[in-house]
PDB file of C-alpha atoms in Angstrom:
ATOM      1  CA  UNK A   1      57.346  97.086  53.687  1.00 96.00           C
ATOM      2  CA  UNK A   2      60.476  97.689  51.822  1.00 98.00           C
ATOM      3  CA  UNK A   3      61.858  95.818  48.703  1.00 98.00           C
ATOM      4  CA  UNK A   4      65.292  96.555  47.279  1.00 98.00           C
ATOM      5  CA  UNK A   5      66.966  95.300  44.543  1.00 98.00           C
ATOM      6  CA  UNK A   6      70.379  96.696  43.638  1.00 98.00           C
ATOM      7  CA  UNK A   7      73.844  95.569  42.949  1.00 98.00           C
ATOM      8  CA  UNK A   8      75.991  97.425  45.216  1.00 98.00           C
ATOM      9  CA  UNK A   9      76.378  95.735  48.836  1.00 98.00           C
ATOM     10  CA  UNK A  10      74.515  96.355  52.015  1.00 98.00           C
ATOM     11  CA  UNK A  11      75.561  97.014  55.960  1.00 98.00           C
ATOM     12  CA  UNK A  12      73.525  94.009  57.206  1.00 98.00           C
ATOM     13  CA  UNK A  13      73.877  95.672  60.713  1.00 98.00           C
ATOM     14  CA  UNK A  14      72.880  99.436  59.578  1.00 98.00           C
ATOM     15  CA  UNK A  15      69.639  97.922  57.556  1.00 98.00           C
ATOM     16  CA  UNK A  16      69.025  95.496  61.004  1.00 98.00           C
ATOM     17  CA  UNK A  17      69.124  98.297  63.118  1.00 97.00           C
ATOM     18  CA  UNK A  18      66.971 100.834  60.594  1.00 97.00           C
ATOM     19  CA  UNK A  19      64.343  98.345  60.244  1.00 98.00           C
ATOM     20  CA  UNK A  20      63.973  97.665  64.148  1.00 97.00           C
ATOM     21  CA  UNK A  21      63.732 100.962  64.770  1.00 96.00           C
ATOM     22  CA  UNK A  22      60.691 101.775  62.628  1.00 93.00           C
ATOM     23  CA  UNK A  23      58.722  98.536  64.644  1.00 96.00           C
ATOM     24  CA  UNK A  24      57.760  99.176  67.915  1.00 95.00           C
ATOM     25  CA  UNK A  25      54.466  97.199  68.442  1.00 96.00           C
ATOM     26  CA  UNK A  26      56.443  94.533  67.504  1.00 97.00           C
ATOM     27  CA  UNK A  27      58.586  92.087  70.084  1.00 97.00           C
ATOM     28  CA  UNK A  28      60.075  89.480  67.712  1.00 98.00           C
ATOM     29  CA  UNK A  29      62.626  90.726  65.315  1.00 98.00           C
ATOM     30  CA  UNK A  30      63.731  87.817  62.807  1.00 98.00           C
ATOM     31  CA  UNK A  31      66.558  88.281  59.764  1.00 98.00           C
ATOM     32  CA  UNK A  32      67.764  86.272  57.233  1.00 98.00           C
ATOM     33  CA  UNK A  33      70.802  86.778  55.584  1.00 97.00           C
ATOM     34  CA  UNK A  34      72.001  84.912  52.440  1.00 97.00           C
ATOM     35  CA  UNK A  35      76.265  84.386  51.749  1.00 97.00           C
ATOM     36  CA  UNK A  36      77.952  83.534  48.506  1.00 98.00           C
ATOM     37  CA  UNK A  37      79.751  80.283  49.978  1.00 96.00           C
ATOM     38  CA  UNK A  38      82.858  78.286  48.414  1.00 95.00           C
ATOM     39  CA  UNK A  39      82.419  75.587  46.424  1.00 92.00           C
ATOM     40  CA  UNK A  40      84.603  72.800  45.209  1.00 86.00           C
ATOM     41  CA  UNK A  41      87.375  73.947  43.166  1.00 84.00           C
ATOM     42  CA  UNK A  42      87.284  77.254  44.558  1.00 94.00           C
ATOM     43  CA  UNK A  43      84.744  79.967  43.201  1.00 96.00           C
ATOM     44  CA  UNK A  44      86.215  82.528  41.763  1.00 97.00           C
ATOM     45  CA  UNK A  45      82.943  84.738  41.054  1.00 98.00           C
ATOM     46  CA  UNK A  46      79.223  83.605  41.748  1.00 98.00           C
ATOM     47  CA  UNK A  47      77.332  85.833  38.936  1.00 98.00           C
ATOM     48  CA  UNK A  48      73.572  86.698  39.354  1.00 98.00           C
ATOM     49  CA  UNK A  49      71.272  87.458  36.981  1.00 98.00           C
ATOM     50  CA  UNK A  50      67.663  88.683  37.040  1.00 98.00           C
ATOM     51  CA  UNK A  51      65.302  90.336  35.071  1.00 98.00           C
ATOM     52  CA  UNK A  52      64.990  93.716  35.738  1.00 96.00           C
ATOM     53  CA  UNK A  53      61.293  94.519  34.783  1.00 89.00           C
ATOM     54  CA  UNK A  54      60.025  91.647  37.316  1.00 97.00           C
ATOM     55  CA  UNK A  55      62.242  91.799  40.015  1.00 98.00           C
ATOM     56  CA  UNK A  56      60.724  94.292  41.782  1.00 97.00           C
ATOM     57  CA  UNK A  57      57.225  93.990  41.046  1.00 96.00           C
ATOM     58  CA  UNK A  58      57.948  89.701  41.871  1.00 97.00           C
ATOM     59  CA  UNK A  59      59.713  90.476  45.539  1.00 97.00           C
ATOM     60  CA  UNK A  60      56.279  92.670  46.290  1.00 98.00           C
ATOM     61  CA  UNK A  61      54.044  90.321  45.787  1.00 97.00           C
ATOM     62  CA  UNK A  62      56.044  87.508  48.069  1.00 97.00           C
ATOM     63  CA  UNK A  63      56.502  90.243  50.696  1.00 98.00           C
ATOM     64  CA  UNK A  64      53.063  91.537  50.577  1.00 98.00           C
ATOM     65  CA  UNK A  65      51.956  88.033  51.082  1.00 98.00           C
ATOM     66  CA  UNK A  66      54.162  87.506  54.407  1.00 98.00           C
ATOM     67  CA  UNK A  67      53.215  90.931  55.572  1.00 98.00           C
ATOM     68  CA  UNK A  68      49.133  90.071  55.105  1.00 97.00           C
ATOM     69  CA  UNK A  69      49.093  86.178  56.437  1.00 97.00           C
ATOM     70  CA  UNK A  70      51.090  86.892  59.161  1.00 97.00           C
ATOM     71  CA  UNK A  71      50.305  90.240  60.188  1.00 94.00           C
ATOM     72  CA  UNK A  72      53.659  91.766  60.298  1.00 98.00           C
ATOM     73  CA  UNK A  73      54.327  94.894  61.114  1.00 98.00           C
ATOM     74  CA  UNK A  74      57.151  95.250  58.713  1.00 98.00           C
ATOM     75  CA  UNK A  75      59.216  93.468  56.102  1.00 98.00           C
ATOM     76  CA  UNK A  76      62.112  94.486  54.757  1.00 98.00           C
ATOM     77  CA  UNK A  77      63.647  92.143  51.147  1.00 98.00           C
ATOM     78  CA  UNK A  78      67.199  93.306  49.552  1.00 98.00           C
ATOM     79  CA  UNK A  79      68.259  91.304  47.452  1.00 98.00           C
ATOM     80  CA  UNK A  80      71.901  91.744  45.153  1.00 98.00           C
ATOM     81  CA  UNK A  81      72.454  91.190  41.455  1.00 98.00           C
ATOM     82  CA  UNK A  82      75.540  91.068  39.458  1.00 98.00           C
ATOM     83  CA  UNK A  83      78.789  89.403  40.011  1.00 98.00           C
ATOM     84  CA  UNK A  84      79.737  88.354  43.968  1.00 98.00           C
ATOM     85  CA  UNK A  85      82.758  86.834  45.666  1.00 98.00           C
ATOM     86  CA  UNK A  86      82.992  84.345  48.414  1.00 98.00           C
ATOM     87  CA  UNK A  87      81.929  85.878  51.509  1.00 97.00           C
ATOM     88  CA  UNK A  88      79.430  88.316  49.933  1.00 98.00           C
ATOM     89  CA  UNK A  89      76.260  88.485  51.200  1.00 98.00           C
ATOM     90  CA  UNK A  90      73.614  88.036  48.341  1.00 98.00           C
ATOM     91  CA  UNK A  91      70.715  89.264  50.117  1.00 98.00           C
ATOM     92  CA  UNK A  92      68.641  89.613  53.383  1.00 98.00           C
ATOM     93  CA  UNK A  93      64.942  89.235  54.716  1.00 98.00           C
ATOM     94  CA  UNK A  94      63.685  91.020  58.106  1.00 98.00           C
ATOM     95  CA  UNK A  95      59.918  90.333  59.568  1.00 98.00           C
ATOM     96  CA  UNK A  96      58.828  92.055  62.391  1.00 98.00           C
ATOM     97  CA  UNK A  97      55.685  90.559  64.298  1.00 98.00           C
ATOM     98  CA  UNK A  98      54.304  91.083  67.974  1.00 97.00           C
ATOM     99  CA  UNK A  99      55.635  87.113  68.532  1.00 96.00           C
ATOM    100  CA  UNK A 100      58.206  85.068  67.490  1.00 97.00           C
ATOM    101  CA  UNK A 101      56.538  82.307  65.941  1.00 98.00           C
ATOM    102  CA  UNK A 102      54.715  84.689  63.366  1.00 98.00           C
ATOM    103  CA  UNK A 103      58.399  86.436  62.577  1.00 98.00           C
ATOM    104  CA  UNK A 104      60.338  82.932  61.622  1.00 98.00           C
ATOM    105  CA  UNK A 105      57.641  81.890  59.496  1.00 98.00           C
ATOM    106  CA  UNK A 106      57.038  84.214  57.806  1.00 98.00           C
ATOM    107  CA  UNK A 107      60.813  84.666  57.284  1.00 98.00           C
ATOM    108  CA  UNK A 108      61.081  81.104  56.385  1.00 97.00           C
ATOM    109  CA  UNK A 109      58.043  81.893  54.123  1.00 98.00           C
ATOM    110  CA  UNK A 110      59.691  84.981  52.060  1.00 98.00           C
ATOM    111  CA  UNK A 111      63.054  82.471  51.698  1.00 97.00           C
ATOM    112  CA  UNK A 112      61.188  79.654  50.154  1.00 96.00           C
ATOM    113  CA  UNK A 113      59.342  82.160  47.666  1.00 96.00           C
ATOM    114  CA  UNK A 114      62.139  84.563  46.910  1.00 95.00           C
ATOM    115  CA  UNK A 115      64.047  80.777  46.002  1.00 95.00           C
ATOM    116  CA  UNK A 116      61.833  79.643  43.366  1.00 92.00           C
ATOM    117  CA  UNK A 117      59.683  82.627  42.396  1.00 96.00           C
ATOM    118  CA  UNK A 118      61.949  85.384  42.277  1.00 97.00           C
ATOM    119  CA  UNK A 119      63.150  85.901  38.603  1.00 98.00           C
ATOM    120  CA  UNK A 120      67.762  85.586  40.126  1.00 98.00           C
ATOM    121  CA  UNK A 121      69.879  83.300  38.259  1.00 98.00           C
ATOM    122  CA  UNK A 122      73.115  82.473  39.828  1.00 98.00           C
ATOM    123  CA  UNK A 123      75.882  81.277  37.865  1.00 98.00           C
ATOM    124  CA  UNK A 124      79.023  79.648  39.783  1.00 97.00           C
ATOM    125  CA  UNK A 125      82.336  80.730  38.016  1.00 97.00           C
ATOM    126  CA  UNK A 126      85.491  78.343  39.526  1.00 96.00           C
ATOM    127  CA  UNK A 127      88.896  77.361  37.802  1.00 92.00           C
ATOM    128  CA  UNK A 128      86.753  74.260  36.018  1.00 91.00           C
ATOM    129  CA  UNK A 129      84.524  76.279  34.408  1.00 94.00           C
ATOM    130  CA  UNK A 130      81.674  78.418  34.183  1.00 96.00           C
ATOM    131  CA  UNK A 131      78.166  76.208  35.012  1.00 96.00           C
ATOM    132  CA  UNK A 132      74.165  77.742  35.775  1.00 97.00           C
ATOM    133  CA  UNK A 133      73.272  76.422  39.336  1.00 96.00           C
ATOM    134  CA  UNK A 134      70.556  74.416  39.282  1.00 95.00           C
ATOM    135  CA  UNK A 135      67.341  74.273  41.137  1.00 93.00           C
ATOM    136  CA  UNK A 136      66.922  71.576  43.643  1.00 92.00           C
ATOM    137  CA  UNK A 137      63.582  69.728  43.817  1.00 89.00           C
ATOM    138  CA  UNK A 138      63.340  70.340  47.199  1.00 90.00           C
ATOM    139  CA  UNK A 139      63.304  73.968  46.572  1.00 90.00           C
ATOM    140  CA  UNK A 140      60.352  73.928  44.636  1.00 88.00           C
ATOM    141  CA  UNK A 141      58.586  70.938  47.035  1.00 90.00           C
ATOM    142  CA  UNK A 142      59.230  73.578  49.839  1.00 90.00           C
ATOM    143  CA  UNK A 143      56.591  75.776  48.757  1.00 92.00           C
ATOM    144  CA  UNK A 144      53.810  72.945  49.028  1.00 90.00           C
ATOM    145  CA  UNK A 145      54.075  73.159  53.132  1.00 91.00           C
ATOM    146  CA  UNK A 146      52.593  76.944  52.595  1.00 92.00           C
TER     147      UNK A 146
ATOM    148  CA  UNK B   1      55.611  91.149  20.877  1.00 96.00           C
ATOM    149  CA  UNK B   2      59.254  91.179  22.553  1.00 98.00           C
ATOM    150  CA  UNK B   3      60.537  87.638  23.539  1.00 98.00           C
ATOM    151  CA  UNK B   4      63.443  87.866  26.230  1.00 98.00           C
ATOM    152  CA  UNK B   5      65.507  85.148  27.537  1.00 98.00           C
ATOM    153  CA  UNK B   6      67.840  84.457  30.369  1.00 98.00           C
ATOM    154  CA  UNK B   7      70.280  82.410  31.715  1.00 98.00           C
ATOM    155  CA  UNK B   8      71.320  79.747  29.630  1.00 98.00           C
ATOM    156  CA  UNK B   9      68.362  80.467  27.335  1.00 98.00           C
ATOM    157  CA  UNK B  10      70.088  83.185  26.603  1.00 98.00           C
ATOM    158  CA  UNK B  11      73.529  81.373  26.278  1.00 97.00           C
ATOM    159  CA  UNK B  12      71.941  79.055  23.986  1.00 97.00           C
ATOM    160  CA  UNK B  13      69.817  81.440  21.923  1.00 97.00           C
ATOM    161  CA  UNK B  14      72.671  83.816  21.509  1.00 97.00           C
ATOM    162  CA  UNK B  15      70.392  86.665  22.391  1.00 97.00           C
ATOM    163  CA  UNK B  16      68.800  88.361  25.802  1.00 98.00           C
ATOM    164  CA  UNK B  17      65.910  89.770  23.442  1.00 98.00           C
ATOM    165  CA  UNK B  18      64.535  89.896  20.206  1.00 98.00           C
ATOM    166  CA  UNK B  19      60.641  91.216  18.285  1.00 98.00           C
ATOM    167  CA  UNK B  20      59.403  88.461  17.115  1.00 97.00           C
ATOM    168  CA  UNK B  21      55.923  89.218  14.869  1.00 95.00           C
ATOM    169  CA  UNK B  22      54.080  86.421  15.071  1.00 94.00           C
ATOM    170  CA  UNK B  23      50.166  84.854  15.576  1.00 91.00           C
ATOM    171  CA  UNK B  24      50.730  82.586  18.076  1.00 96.00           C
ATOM    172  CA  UNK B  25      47.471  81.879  20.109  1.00 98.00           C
ATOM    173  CA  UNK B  26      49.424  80.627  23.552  1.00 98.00           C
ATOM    174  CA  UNK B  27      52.835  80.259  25.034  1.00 98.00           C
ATOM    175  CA  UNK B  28      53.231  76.809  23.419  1.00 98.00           C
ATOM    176  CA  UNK B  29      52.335  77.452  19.868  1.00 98.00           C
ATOM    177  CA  UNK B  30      55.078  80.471  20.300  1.00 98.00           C
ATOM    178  CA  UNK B  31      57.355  77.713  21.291  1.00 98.00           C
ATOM    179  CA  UNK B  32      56.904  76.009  18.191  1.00 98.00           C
ATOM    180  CA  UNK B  33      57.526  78.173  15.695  1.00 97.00           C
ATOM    181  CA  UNK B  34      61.127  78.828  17.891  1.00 98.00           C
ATOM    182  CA  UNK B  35      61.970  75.306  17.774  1.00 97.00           C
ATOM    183  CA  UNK B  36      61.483  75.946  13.940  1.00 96.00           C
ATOM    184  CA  UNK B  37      63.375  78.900  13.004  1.00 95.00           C
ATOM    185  CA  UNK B  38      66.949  77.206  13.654  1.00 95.00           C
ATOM    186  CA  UNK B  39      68.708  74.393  15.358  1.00 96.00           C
ATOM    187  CA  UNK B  40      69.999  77.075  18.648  1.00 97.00           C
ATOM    188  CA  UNK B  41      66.095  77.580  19.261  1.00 98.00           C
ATOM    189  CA  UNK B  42      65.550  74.017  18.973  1.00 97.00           C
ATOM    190  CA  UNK B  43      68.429  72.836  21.503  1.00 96.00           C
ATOM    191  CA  UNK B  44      66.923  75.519  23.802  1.00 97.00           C
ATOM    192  CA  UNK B  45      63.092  74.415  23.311  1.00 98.00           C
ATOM    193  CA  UNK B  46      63.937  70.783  23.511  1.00 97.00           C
ATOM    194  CA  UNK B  47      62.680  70.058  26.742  1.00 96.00           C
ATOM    195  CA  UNK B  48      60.277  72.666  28.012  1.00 96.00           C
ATOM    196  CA  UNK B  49      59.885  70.949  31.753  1.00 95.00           C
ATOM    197  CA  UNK B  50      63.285  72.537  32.215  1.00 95.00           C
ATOM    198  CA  UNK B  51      61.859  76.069  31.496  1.00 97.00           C
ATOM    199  CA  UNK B  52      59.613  78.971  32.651  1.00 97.00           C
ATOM    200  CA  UNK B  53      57.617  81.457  31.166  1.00 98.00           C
ATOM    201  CA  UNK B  54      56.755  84.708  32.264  1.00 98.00           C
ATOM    202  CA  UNK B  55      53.959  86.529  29.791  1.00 98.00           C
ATOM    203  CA  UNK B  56      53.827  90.423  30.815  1.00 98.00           C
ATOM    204  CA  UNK B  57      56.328  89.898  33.811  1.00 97.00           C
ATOM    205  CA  UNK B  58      53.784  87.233  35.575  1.00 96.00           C
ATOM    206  CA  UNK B  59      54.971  83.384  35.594  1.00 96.00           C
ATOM    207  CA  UNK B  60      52.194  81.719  33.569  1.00 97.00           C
ATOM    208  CA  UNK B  61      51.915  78.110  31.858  1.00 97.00           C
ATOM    209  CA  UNK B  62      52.847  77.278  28.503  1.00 98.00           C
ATOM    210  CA  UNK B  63      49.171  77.063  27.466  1.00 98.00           C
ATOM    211  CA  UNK B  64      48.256  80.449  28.177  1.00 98.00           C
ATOM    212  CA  UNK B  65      46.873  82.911  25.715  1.00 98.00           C
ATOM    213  CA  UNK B  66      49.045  85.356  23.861  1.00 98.00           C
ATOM    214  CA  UNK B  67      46.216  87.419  23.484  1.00 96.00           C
ATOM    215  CA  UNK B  68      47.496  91.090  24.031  1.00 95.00           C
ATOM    216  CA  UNK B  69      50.850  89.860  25.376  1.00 97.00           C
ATOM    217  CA  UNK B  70      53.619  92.499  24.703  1.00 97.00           C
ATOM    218  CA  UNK B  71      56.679  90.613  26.419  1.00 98.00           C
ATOM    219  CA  UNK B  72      57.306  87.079  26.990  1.00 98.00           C
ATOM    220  CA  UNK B  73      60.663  85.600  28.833  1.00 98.00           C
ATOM    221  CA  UNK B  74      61.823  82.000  28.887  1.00 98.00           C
ATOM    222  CA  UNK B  75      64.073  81.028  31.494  1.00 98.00           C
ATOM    223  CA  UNK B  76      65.285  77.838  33.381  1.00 98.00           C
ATOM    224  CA  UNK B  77      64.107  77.708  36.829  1.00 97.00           C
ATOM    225  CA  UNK B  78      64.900  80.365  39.205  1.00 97.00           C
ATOM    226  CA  UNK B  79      67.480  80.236  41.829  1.00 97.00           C
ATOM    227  CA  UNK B  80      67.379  83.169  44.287  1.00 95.00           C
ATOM    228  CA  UNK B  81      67.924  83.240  47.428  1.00 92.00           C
TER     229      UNK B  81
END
């Protein structure tokens, strides 16, 4: 299990390929990937903020959580801080498990945590204005289903 | 104990962290003597639904004990992802 939080960016395809290469008892490879996306009014930065002395220790426990219910072989969390631009990617989840079933849940799992338990704040910066994006109910009613 | 903030806590506040020396048994009474101090901790304390608190880098509810606690952040609800 790997967990990485930093604010430079990250070869999606390089970390893919790494991470399936370290899993071979495993047939079902399953990734995530998370992109800064326009918004009305045009974004001219998305800024994300976390807190540094929870981060890490907050993206463990979710991942260690996957790993154990689902029996993974692997998971692999990076996830980006500081200020992004359209196009970005913000961050990325891979599961490995011997089936498929066990690798998208588990994947869908890690999401819905890393959404509403993981200490990021993203803040939307367009030619209107500067404005916190908010959490959605949904986000949070996600979790129930686990 | 250190209180940090984030987000637009820490917009509002004016601060990302600050000692605070104080006897507060839980998370709420802490919150209370904020909302006194000045009218910026008051605007941010208003409505506490809209917050989180993490005691010691855990998310806990606002009636935990203090008891020990060396760092607690407030901070609207997250939005990774």
């Amino acid at each position: 299990m790997r967990v990485v939080v930093q604010d430079s960016p990250f070869d999606l395809g390089v970390e893919t390929e790494k991470f399936a290469q370290g899993c071979s008892a495993s047939g079902a490879i399953v990734t995530f990937t998370g992109v800064v996306r326009d918004v009305a009014g045009g974004l001219e930065v998305m800024e994300i903020e976390h807190y540094p002395g929870m981060t890490q220790s907050a993206l463990e426990e979710i991942a260690t959580q996957a790993v154990s219910r689902w029996s993974l072989e692997d998971a692999l969390v990076i996830h980006r801080h500081g200020p992004l631009r359209v196009g970005e990617m913000i961050m990325m989840v891979a599961t490995a498990a011997r089936h498929r079933k066990d690798a998208f849940e588990a994947a869908e799992f890690l999401m819905d945590y890393l959404k509403s338990r993981a200490p990021f704040w993203k803040r939307e910066v367009t030619s209107d204005g500067a404005a916190w994006v908010e959490a959605k109910a949904a986000d949070e009613d996600a979790l129930d289903r686990w | 104990m250190d209180v940090l903030y984030f987000a637009w806590v820490r917009e509002r506040i004016g601060l990302p962290r600050e000692r605070v020396d104080s006897s507060a048994a839980t998370v709420m009474d802490l919150v209370e003597e904020l909302r006194g101090r000045e009218e910026r901790y008051a605007a941010a304390f208003a409505d506490i639904s809209a917050l989180r608190v993490a005691v010691d880098q855990e998310l806990v509810d606002f009636d935990t004990s203090l008891n020990g606690a060396r760092e607690v952040a407030f901070f609207p609800p997250m939005t990774g992802g």
